[in-house]
mmCIF file of C-alpha atoms and ligand atoms in Angstrom:
data_model
loop_
_atom_site.group_PDB
_atom_site.id
_atom_site.type_symbol
_atom_site.label_atom_id
_atom_site.label_comp_id
_atom_site.label_asym_id
_atom_site.label_seq_id
_atom_site.Cartn_x
_atom_site.Cartn_y
_atom_site.Cartn_z
ATOM 1 C CA MET A 380 46.495 -8.392 -35.560
ATOM 2 C CA ALA A 381 49.065 -9.458 -38.175
ATOM 3 C CA PHE A 382 47.258 -7.610 -40.903
ATOM 4 C CA SER A 383 47.098 -4.326 -39.010
ATOM 5 C CA ALA A 384 50.710 -4.734 -37.795
ATOM 6 C CA LEU A 385 52.133 -5.494 -41.081
ATOM 7 C CA LEU A 386 49.987 -4.981 -44.134
ATOM 8 C CA ARG A 387 48.073 -1.811 -43.329
ATOM 9 C CA PRO A 388 51.184 0.291 -42.785
ATOM 10 C CA ALA A 389 52.639 -1.273 -45.958
ATOM 11 C CA MET A 390 49.502 -0.360 -47.943
ATOM 12 C CA LEU A 391 49.260 2.929 -46.684
ATOM 13 C CA ALA A 392 52.979 3.655 -47.440
ATOM 14 C CA ALA A 393 52.309 2.333 -50.977
ATOM 15 C CA SER A 394 49.483 4.746 -51.183
ATOM 16 C CA ARG A 395 52.018 7.795 -51.335
ATOM 17 C CA SER A 396 54.557 5.983 -53.483
ATOM 18 C CA PRO A 397 54.747 7.499 -57.028
ATOM 19 C CA ARG A 398 56.423 4.264 -58.223
ATOM 20 C CA MET A 399 53.852 2.048 -56.821
ATOM 21 C CA GLU A 400 51.165 4.416 -58.327
ATOM 22 C CA ARG A 401 52.692 3.938 -61.734
ATOM 23 C CA THR A 402 52.616 0.065 -61.469
ATOM 24 C CA ILE A 403 49.158 -0.259 -59.813
ATOM 25 C CA THR A 404 47.290 2.143 -62.055
ATOM 26 C CA ARG A 405 48.526 0.497 -65.226
ATOM 27 C CA MET A 406 47.289 -2.802 -64.156
ATOM 28 C CA PRO A 407 44.327 -3.595 -66.369
ATOM 29 C CA THR A 408 42.407 -5.645 -63.522
ATOM 30 C CA THR A 409 42.663 -2.571 -61.032
ATOM 31 C CA LYS A 410 39.933 -0.540 -62.548
ATOM 32 C CA LYS A 411 37.286 -3.309 -61.992
ATOM 33 C CA LEU A 412 37.959 -2.932 -58.238
ATOM 34 C CA VAL A 413 38.233 0.775 -58.328
ATOM 35 C CA ASP A 414 34.836 1.026 -59.739
ATOM 36 C CA ARG A 415 33.557 -0.501 -56.563
ATOM 37 C CA PHE A 416 34.754 2.705 -54.575
ATOM 38 C CA VAL A 417 34.607 5.393 -57.118
ATOM 39 C CA ALA A 418 31.642 6.671 -58.860
ATOM 40 C CA GLY A 419 33.487 7.299 -62.369
ATOM 41 C CA ASP A 420 35.899 9.562 -63.976
ATOM 42 C CA SER A 421 33.668 12.171 -65.023
ATOM 43 C CA ALA A 422 31.150 14.785 -63.443
ATOM 44 C CA ASP A 423 28.389 13.247 -65.460
ATOM 45 C CA GLN A 424 28.919 9.889 -64.047
ATOM 46 C CA ALA A 425 29.187 11.269 -60.445
ATOM 47 C CA VAL A 426 25.999 13.052 -60.894
ATOM 48 C CA ALA A 427 24.194 10.041 -62.230
ATOM 49 C CA ALA A 428 25.401 8.030 -59.025
ATOM 50 C CA VAL A 429 24.259 11.041 -56.964
ATOM 51 C CA GLU A 430 20.921 11.000 -58.419
ATOM 52 C CA THR A 431 20.464 7.119 -57.748
ATOM 53 C CA LEU A 432 21.603 7.792 -54.116
ATOM 54 C CA LEU A 433 19.289 10.607 -53.634
ATOM 55 C CA GLY A 434 16.352 8.680 -54.934
ATOM 56 C CA SER A 435 16.867 6.047 -52.446
ATOM 57 C CA GLY A 436 16.551 8.688 -49.594
ATOM 58 C CA ARG A 437 20.310 9.080 -49.081
ATOM 59 C CA TYR A 438 22.092 12.329 -48.949
ATOM 60 C CA VAL A 439 25.624 12.856 -50.449
ATOM 61 C CA THR A 440 28.812 14.661 -50.269
ATOM 62 C CA ILE A 441 30.847 14.686 -53.534
ATOM 63 C CA ASP A 442 34.587 14.729 -53.798
ATOM 64 C CA TYR A 443 36.641 15.455 -56.807
ATOM 65 C CA LEU A 444 39.616 12.996 -56.220
ATOM 66 C CA GLY A 445 43.061 14.415 -55.891
ATOM 67 C CA GLU A 446 45.572 15.218 -53.213
ATOM 68 C CA ASP A 447 49.174 16.291 -52.459
ATOM 69 C CA THR A 448 49.334 18.693 -55.554
ATOM 70 C CA THR A 449 52.706 19.948 -56.192
ATOM 71 C CA GLU A 450 51.840 22.136 -59.011
ATOM 72 C CA ILE A 451 50.002 25.343 -58.871
ATOM 73 C CA GLU A 452 48.234 24.681 -62.198
ATOM 74 C CA GLN A 453 47.022 21.301 -60.991
ATOM 75 C CA ALA A 454 45.311 23.137 -58.011
ATOM 76 C CA ARG A 455 43.570 25.461 -60.464
ATOM 77 C CA THR A 456 42.410 22.654 -62.500
ATOM 78 C CA THR A 457 40.856 21.081 -59.386
ATOM 79 C CA VAL A 458 39.183 24.309 -58.719
ATOM 80 C CA THR A 459 37.628 24.371 -62.152
ATOM 81 C CA HIS A 460 36.488 20.719 -61.769
ATOM 82 C CA TYR A 461 34.642 21.741 -58.557
ATOM 83 C CA LEU A 462 33.088 24.707 -60.229
ATOM 84 C CA HIS A 463 31.897 22.648 -63.216
ATOM 85 C CA MET A 464 30.498 20.031 -60.770
ATOM 86 C CA LEU A 465 28.479 22.454 -58.655
ATOM 87 C CA SER A 466 27.004 24.067 -61.722
ATOM 88 C CA ALA A 467 25.810 20.309 -62.677
ATOM 89 C CA LEU A 468 24.500 19.818 -59.098
ATOM 90 C CA ALA A 469 22.674 23.231 -59.141
ATOM 91 C CA ARG A 470 20.622 21.844 -62.299
ATOM 92 C CA LEU A 471 19.476 18.900 -60.021
ATOM 93 C CA ASP A 472 17.299 21.542 -58.180
ATOM 94 C CA ILE A 473 17.246 19.582 -54.763
ATOM 95 C CA THR A 474 15.222 21.392 -52.015
ATOM 96 C CA ALA A 475 16.195 20.955 -48.565
ATOM 97 C CA ASP A 476 13.327 19.948 -46.319
ATOM 98 C CA THR A 477 14.967 21.244 -43.021
ATOM 99 C CA GLU A 478 17.275 24.286 -42.497
ATOM 100 C CA SER A 479 19.827 22.110 -40.432
ATOM 101 C CA VAL A 480 20.672 19.725 -43.372
ATOM 102 C CA ARG A 481 21.367 19.880 -47.047
ATOM 103 C CA PRO A 482 21.043 16.634 -49.034
ATOM 104 C CA LEU A 483 23.857 17.820 -51.303
ATOM 105 C CA GLU A 484 27.247 18.701 -50.091
ATOM 106 C CA VAL A 485 30.703 18.700 -51.604
ATOM 107 C CA SER A 486 34.012 17.560 -49.836
ATOM 108 C CA LEU A 487 37.389 19.308 -50.333
ATOM 109 C CA LYS A 488 40.892 18.182 -49.841
ATOM 110 C CA LEU A 489 42.907 21.348 -49.177
ATOM 111 C CA SER A 490 46.172 19.502 -50.283
ATOM 112 C CA ALA A 491 44.387 19.281 -53.739
ATOM 113 C CA LEU A 492 43.926 22.897 -53.748
ATOM 114 C CA GLY A 493 47.575 23.701 -53.104
ATOM 115 C CA GLN A 494 47.965 23.492 -49.223
ATOM 116 C CA SER A 495 51.083 21.651 -49.858
ATOM 117 C CA LEU A 496 52.705 23.910 -52.252
ATOM 118 C CA PRO A 497 56.189 24.958 -50.923
ATOM 119 C CA ARG A 498 55.502 28.696 -51.327
ATOM 120 C CA ASP A 499 52.205 30.221 -49.860
ATOM 121 C CA GLY A 500 50.440 26.929 -49.961
ATOM 122 C CA HIS A 501 48.235 27.816 -46.874
ATOM 123 C CA ALA A 502 47.039 31.337 -48.501
ATOM 124 C CA ILE A 503 46.703 29.679 -52.044
ATOM 125 C CA ALA A 504 44.481 26.665 -50.688
ATOM 126 C CA LEU A 505 42.364 29.281 -48.665
ATOM 127 C CA GLU A 506 41.721 31.371 -51.749
ATOM 128 C CA HIS A 507 40.837 28.326 -53.863
ATOM 129 C CA ALA A 508 38.572 26.910 -51.152
ATOM 130 C CA HIS A 509 36.892 30.359 -50.848
ATOM 131 C CA ARG A 510 36.022 30.318 -54.601
ATOM 132 C CA ILE A 511 34.455 26.936 -54.198
ATOM 133 C CA CYS A 512 32.569 27.917 -51.271
ATOM 134 C CA MET A 513 31.058 31.032 -53.036
ATOM 135 C CA ALA A 514 30.067 28.712 -56.030
ATOM 136 C CA ALA A 515 28.505 26.314 -53.722
ATOM 137 C CA GLN A 516 26.588 28.958 -51.729
ATOM 138 C CA GLU A 517 25.148 29.964 -55.051
ATOM 139 C CA ALA A 518 24.235 26.353 -56.072
ATOM 140 C CA GLY A 519 22.493 25.702 -52.555
ATOM 141 C CA VAL A 520 25.171 23.294 -51.816
ATOM 142 C CA TRP A 521 27.115 23.065 -48.398
ATOM 143 C CA VAL A 522 30.815 22.213 -48.117
ATOM 144 C CA ASN A 523 32.939 20.143 -45.821
ATOM 145 C CA VAL A 524 36.646 20.280 -45.772
ATOM 146 C CA ASP A 525 38.311 16.695 -45.311
ATOM 147 C CA ALA A 526 41.116 15.897 -42.813
ATOM 148 C CA GLU A 527 44.404 14.687 -44.222
ATOM 149 C CA ASP A 528 47.572 13.586 -42.468
ATOM 150 C CA HIS A 529 48.450 15.156 -39.124
ATOM 151 C CA THR A 530 51.233 17.610 -40.689
ATOM 152 C CA THR A 531 48.165 19.416 -42.342
ATOM 153 C CA THR A 532 45.671 19.534 -39.330
ATOM 154 C CA ASP A 533 46.692 23.089 -37.767
ATOM 155 C CA SER A 534 46.684 24.514 -41.375
ATOM 156 C CA THR A 535 43.430 22.897 -42.347
ATOM 157 C CA LEU A 536 41.662 24.012 -39.166
ATOM 158 C CA GLY A 537 42.816 27.381 -39.415
ATOM 159 C CA ILE A 538 41.550 27.808 -42.982
ATOM 160 C CA VAL A 539 38.283 26.199 -41.843
ATOM 161 C CA GLY A 540 38.122 28.821 -39.223
ATOM 162 C CA GLU A 541 38.755 31.759 -41.675
ATOM 163 C CA LEU A 542 36.223 30.374 -44.075
ATOM 164 C CA ARG A 543 33.521 29.932 -41.526
ATOM 165 C CA ALA A 544 33.449 33.619 -41.042
ATOM 166 C CA ASP A 545 32.085 34.097 -44.483
ATOM 167 C CA PHE A 546 30.429 30.500 -44.702
ATOM 168 C CA PRO A 547 28.947 29.502 -41.261
ATOM 169 C CA THR A 548 27.678 26.314 -42.545
ATOM 170 C CA LEU A 549 31.222 24.921 -43.620
ATOM 171 C CA GLY A 550 31.988 21.694 -41.877
ATOM 172 C CA THR A 551 35.135 19.765 -41.400
ATOM 173 C CA VAL A 552 36.547 16.406 -40.260
ATOM 174 C CA LEU A 553 38.314 15.303 -36.993
ATOM 175 C CA GLN A 554 40.156 12.021 -36.890
ATOM 176 C CA ALA A 555 39.643 9.934 -33.657
ATOM 177 C CA TYR A 556 43.200 8.160 -33.880
ATOM 178 C CA LEU A 557 44.907 11.600 -33.280
ATOM 179 C CA ARG A 558 45.656 12.269 -29.666
ATOM 180 C CA ARG A 559 44.827 15.750 -29.953
ATOM 181 C CA THR A 560 41.248 15.233 -31.296
ATOM 182 C CA GLU A 561 39.371 14.866 -28.000
ATOM 183 C CA GLY A 562 40.568 18.502 -27.348
ATOM 184 C CA ASP A 563 39.723 19.605 -30.901
ATOM 185 C CA CYS A 564 36.221 18.199 -30.363
ATOM 186 C CA ARG A 565 35.656 20.098 -27.038
ATOM 187 C CA ASP A 566 37.033 23.419 -28.871
ATOM 188 C CA LEU A 567 34.838 22.957 -31.941
ATOM 189 C CA SER A 568 31.493 21.585 -30.706
ATOM 190 C CA GLY A 569 29.910 24.899 -30.159
ATOM 191 C CA PRO A 570 26.722 26.420 -31.810
ATOM 192 C CA GLY A 571 26.597 25.899 -35.699
ATOM 193 C CA SER A 572 29.651 23.531 -35.793
ATOM 194 C CA ARG A 573 29.477 20.642 -38.230
ATOM 195 C CA ILE A 574 31.909 18.018 -37.583
ATOM 196 C CA ARG A 575 32.597 14.627 -39.262
ATOM 197 C CA LEU A 576 34.053 12.251 -36.875
ATOM 198 C CA CYS A 577 36.014 9.351 -38.492
ATOM 199 C CA LYS A 578 38.512 6.990 -37.226
ATOM 200 C CA GLY A 579 41.427 8.417 -39.614
ATOM 201 C CA ALA A 580 42.751 6.794 -42.764
ATOM 202 C CA TYR A 581 46.423 7.694 -42.807
ATOM 203 C CA LYS A 582 49.718 6.341 -41.731
ATOM 204 C CA GLU A 583 50.502 8.203 -38.572
ATOM 205 C CA PRO A 584 53.527 7.894 -35.844
ATOM 206 C CA ALA A 585 52.551 6.796 -32.222
ATOM 207 C CA SER A 586 53.845 10.307 -31.009
ATOM 208 C CA VAL A 587 50.769 11.964 -32.595
ATOM 209 C CA ALA A 588 48.280 8.836 -33.028
ATOM 210 C CA PHE A 589 46.756 5.865 -31.172
ATOM 211 C CA GLN A 590 47.988 2.598 -32.978
ATOM 212 C CA SER A 591 45.861 -0.070 -31.657
ATOM 213 C CA ARG A 592 42.358 -0.545 -32.958
ATOM 214 C CA ALA A 593 40.957 -0.702 -29.288
ATOM 215 C CA ASP A 594 42.543 2.727 -28.336
ATOM 216 C CA VAL A 595 41.236 4.302 -31.683
ATOM 217 C CA ASP A 596 37.731 2.944 -30.897
ATOM 218 C CA GLU A 597 37.756 4.333 -27.258
ATOM 219 C CA SER A 598 38.888 7.531 -28.634
ATOM 220 C CA TYR A 599 36.085 7.605 -31.081
ATOM 221 C CA LEU A 600 33.612 6.907 -28.390
ATOM 222 C CA ARG A 601 35.081 9.767 -26.232
ATOM 223 C CA CYS A 602 35.025 12.237 -29.075
ATOM 224 C CA LEU A 603 31.409 11.029 -30.098
ATOM 225 C CA ARG A 604 30.084 11.747 -26.708
ATOM 226 C CA LEU A 605 31.609 15.182 -26.655
ATOM 227 C CA LEU A 606 30.030 16.167 -30.037
ATOM 228 C CA MET A 607 26.564 14.675 -29.245
ATOM 229 C CA LEU A 608 26.746 16.605 -25.902
ATOM 230 C CA GLY A 609 27.892 19.758 -27.701
ATOM 231 C CA ASP A 610 25.765 22.423 -29.708
ATOM 232 C CA GLY A 611 26.819 21.521 -33.004
ATOM 233 C CA TYR A 612 25.734 18.944 -35.748
ATOM 234 C CA PRO A 613 27.795 15.862 -35.496
ATOM 235 C CA MET A 614 28.370 13.467 -38.489
ATOM 236 C CA VAL A 615 29.026 10.104 -37.486
ATOM 237 C CA ALA A 616 31.324 8.694 -40.296
ATOM 238 C CA THR A 617 32.047 5.031 -39.731
ATOM 239 C CA HIS A 618 31.018 1.673 -40.966
ATOM 240 C CA ASP A 619 31.842 -0.020 -37.776
ATOM 241 C CA PRO A 620 28.603 -1.854 -36.257
ATOM 242 C CA ALA A 621 29.882 -1.283 -32.614
ATOM 243 C CA LEU A 622 30.194 2.494 -33.176
ATOM 244 C CA ILE A 623 26.894 2.878 -35.068
ATOM 245 C CA GLU A 624 25.183 1.224 -32.081
ATOM 246 C CA ALA A 625 27.210 3.499 -29.639
ATOM 247 C CA ALA A 626 25.929 6.354 -31.567
ATOM 248 C CA ARG A 627 22.368 5.208 -31.474
ATOM 249 C CA ASN A 628 22.680 5.026 -27.781
ATOM 250 C CA CYS A 629 24.405 8.464 -27.351
ATOM 251 C CA VAL A 630 21.585 10.061 -29.351
ATOM 252 C CA GLU A 631 19.177 8.672 -27.121
ATOM 253 C CA THR A 632 20.895 9.719 -23.717
ATOM 254 C CA THR A 633 21.536 13.066 -25.313
ATOM 255 C CA HIS A 634 18.059 13.431 -26.585
ATOM 256 C CA ARG A 635 19.042 14.531 -30.069
ATOM 257 C CA LYS A 636 16.243 14.347 -32.805
ATOM 258 C CA PRO A 637 16.880 12.803 -36.334
ATOM 259 C CA ASP A 638 17.550 16.269 -37.788
ATOM 260 C CA GLU A 639 20.392 17.057 -35.094
ATOM 261 C CA PHE A 640 22.877 14.640 -36.425
ATOM 262 C CA GLU A 641 23.728 12.155 -39.347
ATOM 263 C CA PHE A 642 25.391 8.872 -40.103
ATOM 264 C CA GLN A 643 27.989 8.985 -43.152
ATOM 265 C CA MET A 644 29.467 6.061 -45.147
ATOM 266 C CA LEU A 645 31.613 5.626 -48.279
ATOM 267 C CA TYR A 646 30.329 4.891 -51.684
ATOM 268 C CA GLY A 647 30.336 1.148 -52.409
ATOM 269 C CA ILE A 648 30.755 0.169 -48.599
ATOM 270 C CA ARG A 649 28.065 -1.473 -46.532
ATOM 271 C CA ASP A 650 25.243 -0.422 -49.124
ATOM 272 C CA ALA A 651 22.554 -2.640 -47.085
ATOM 273 C CA GLU A 652 23.633 -0.993 -43.802
ATOM 274 C CA GLN A 653 23.094 2.379 -45.498
ATOM 275 C CA ARG A 654 19.612 1.647 -46.653
ATOM 276 C CA ARG A 655 18.742 0.225 -43.255
ATOM 277 C CA LEU A 656 19.813 3.445 -41.346
ATOM 278 C CA VAL A 657 17.628 5.390 -43.906
ATOM 279 C CA ASP A 658 14.632 3.168 -43.194
ATOM 280 C CA GLU A 659 14.881 3.588 -39.511
ATOM 281 C CA GLY A 660 14.435 7.277 -40.064
ATOM 282 C CA ASN A 661 18.136 8.473 -39.952
ATOM 283 C CA HIS A 662 19.898 10.877 -42.092
ATOM 284 C CA LEU A 663 22.630 9.065 -44.007
ATOM 285 C CA ARG A 664 25.147 10.747 -46.272
ATOM 286 C CA VAL A 665 27.230 8.754 -48.590
ATOM 287 C CA TYR A 666 30.764 10.372 -49.601
ATOM 288 C CA VAL A 667 30.843 9.857 -53.307
ATOM 289 C CA PRO A 668 34.308 10.341 -54.925
ATOM 290 C CA TYR A 669 35.075 10.611 -58.759
ATOM 291 C CA GLY A 670 37.746 11.559 -61.129
ATOM 292 C CA ASP A 671 40.801 9.933 -62.480
ATOM 293 C CA GLN A 672 43.231 10.776 -59.520
ATOM 294 C CA TRP A 673 41.834 7.756 -57.473
ATOM 295 C CA TYR A 674 44.950 6.007 -56.600
ATOM 296 C CA GLY A 675 45.528 7.523 -53.001
ATOM 297 C CA TYR A 676 42.001 6.953 -52.093
ATOM 298 C CA PHE A 677 41.706 3.449 -53.572
ATOM 299 C CA MET A 678 44.773 2.193 -51.670
ATOM 300 C CA ARG A 679 43.399 3.578 -48.390
ATOM 301 C CA ARG A 680 40.251 1.812 -49.081
ATOM 302 C CA LEU A 681 42.169 -1.436 -49.694
ATOM 303 C CA ALA A 682 44.300 -0.872 -46.509
ATOM 304 C CA GLU A 683 41.209 -0.819 -44.252
ATOM 305 C CA ARG A 684 40.127 -4.331 -44.887
ATOM 306 C CA PRO A 685 42.105 -7.512 -45.519
ATOM 307 C CA ALA A 686 39.178 -8.782 -47.489
ATOM 308 C CA ASN A 687 39.692 -6.003 -50.027
ATOM 309 C CA VAL A 688 43.533 -6.692 -50.491
ATOM 310 C CA ALA A 689 42.822 -10.420 -50.847
ATOM 311 C CA PHE A 690 40.214 -9.687 -53.498
ATOM 312 C CA PHE A 691 42.591 -7.317 -55.318
ATOM 313 C CA LEU A 692 45.501 -9.926 -55.181
ATOM 314 C CA ARG A 693 43.186 -12.562 -56.519
ATOM 315 C CA SER A 694 42.011 -10.231 -59.485
ATOM 316 C CA LEU A 695 45.694 -10.163 -60.515
ATOM 317 C CA LYS A 696 45.902 -13.833 -61.142
ATOM 318 C CA PRO A 697 45.693 -14.688 -64.677
ATOM 319 C CA GLY A 698 42.734 -16.989 -65.860
HETATM 320 P P1 FDA B 1848 36.610 -0.086 -39.604
HETATM 321 O O1 FDA B 1848 37.744 0.154 -40.482
HETATM 322 O O2 FDA B 1848 36.854 -0.771 -38.286
HETATM 323 O O3 FDA B 1848 35.570 -0.939 -40.462
HETATM 324 C C1 FDA B 1848 34.471 -1.485 -39.748
HETATM 325 C C2 FDA B 1848 33.768 -2.287 -40.844
HETATM 326 O O4 FDA B 1848 33.266 -1.519 -42.014
HETATM 327 C C3 FDA B 1848 34.619 -3.450 -41.538
HETATM 328 O O5 FDA B 1848 34.502 -4.514 -40.786
HETATM 329 C C4 FDA B 1848 34.029 -3.591 -42.840
HETATM 330 O O6 FDA B 1848 32.910 -4.481 -42.658
HETATM 331 C C5 FDA B 1848 33.549 -2.297 -43.151
HETATM 332 N N1 FDA B 1848 34.385 -1.533 -43.918
HETATM 333 C C6 FDA B 1848 35.241 -0.566 -43.427
HETATM 334 N N2 FDA B 1848 36.158 -0.180 -44.410
HETATM 335 C C7 FDA B 1848 35.964 -0.863 -45.523
HETATM 336 C C8 FDA B 1848 36.414 -0.851 -46.768
HETATM 337 N N3 FDA B 1848 37.430 -0.023 -47.246
HETATM 338 N N4 FDA B 1848 35.956 -1.691 -47.775
HETATM 339 C C9 FDA B 1848 34.941 -2.747 -47.293
HETATM 340 N N5 FDA B 1848 34.409 -2.719 -45.996
HETATM 341 C C10 FDA B 1848 34.984 -1.820 -45.128
HETATM 342 N N6 FDA B 1848 39.456 9.612 -43.155
HETATM 343 C C11 FDA B 1848 40.371 10.565 -42.961
HETATM 344 O O7 FDA B 1848 41.424 10.389 -42.443
HETATM 345 N N7 FDA B 1848 39.884 11.908 -43.254
HETATM 346 C C12 FDA B 1848 38.833 12.072 -43.875
HETATM 347 O O8 FDA B 1848 38.322 13.241 -44.179
HETATM 348 C C13 FDA B 1848 37.711 10.959 -43.996
HETATM 349 N N8 FDA B 1848 36.524 11.053 -44.491
HETATM 350 C C14 FDA B 1848 35.516 10.182 -44.380
HETATM 351 C C15 FDA B 1848 34.290 10.210 -44.867
HETATM 352 C C16 FDA B 1848 33.395 9.318 -44.626
HETATM 353 C C17 FDA B 1848 31.878 9.567 -44.981
HETATM 354 C C18 FDA B 1848 33.824 8.077 -44.070
HETATM 355 C C19 FDA B 1848 32.804 6.932 -43.823
HETATM 356 C C20 FDA B 1848 35.040 7.870 -43.687
HETATM 357 C C21 FDA B 1848 36.087 8.800 -43.875
HETATM 358 N N9 FDA B 1848 37.432 8.816 -43.552
HETATM 359 C C22 FDA B 1848 38.078 9.779 -43.600
HETATM 360 C C23 FDA B 1848 37.877 7.336 -43.446
HETATM 361 C C24 FDA B 1848 37.895 6.697 -42.066
HETATM 362 O O9 FDA B 1848 38.937 7.567 -41.442
HETATM 363 C C25 FDA B 1848 38.223 5.279 -41.829
HETATM 364 O O10 FDA B 1848 39.509 5.053 -42.501
HETATM 365 C C26 FDA B 1848 37.277 4.350 -42.657
HETATM 366 O O11 FDA B 1848 36.007 4.971 -42.512
HETATM 367 C C27 FDA B 1848 37.193 2.915 -42.030
HETATM 368 O O12 FDA B 1848 36.911 2.985 -40.625
HETATM 369 P P2 FDA B 1848 35.577 2.549 -40.043
HETATM 370 O O13 FDA B 1848 35.106 3.612 -38.890
HETATM 371 O O14 FDA B 1848 34.427 2.384 -41.168
HETATM 372 O O15 FDA B 1848 35.823 1.172 -39.216
#
């Protein structure tokens, strides 16, 4: 309680502070902890991690790290990184054993593609995401668009809607902590939809988001049920044992088959549970981030768990 009331918001605020970023990224001990959550700086390192995960029966979604881009050139560089990564993935020559799932997927953050640029951000992000979707289609890889803070939700869902006209397998993410999400689940659970449901990782005001853990969990359960009852493909993104159990029950009561939903977890978190879910016959996808712009992603992972912060602080102590 004390942690979520004080430390979590402070860590999330720090995740968007350029001054804190300069300080924390320069600490020599930070990198060791970052390596637990990030698959490397280069596409080659990410592809090596992907091959290991695929070899263990897990699926992957790969994210080139970066967000809140304020320069058009940086957004273009991000597109180039995705195109390079997709050509590396195409060389893996992975075949899907079912039409409803692809072992390889990439995840995009629209703010990294220019969405937050002051002029024409929405249109620029749409054009950049379209180029990546085209390249992904040629590589046999599906695409998912991540959810960011609530000020971007309308723009993101708008872009996803436009892209789905050309790329009907495109998926996106809904965050259970947002008050609007139950309605979004109702709207977006039709045939062909692919929705990743997560709790939500940003610092949001009470006007738009549930603040207590219990309220977020209850919202997650309501949203999960709507998606499982719907006609789309729900992607249950959580490490929370209670929600994983609830998803299992929901699958049973809605008579979904193993090919009609999947679990998702983050790279480096609950590895044994990931393997256990695969051994039980479930599809389990790991979100694999890579690249040197890891600061925001890393800080959100620290904010999620007091033990991570304690571990980080201990690593700063000399000797
Ligand atoms: P919760 O935080 O309650 O954790 C439950 C348990 O899981 C913890 O007790 C601990 O054992 C373990 N755990 C969780 N986080 C950990 C961590 N960082 N380190 C170590 N152990 C940890 N968010 C978002 O806003 N937009 C997005 O697009 C995505 N995308 C996304 C993809 C995937 C595949 C996942 C799994 C998650 C996301 N998220 C996200 C993040 C999500 O919103 C949420 O912040 C985290 O998943 C943590 O919430 P849990 O549901 O895991 O529960």
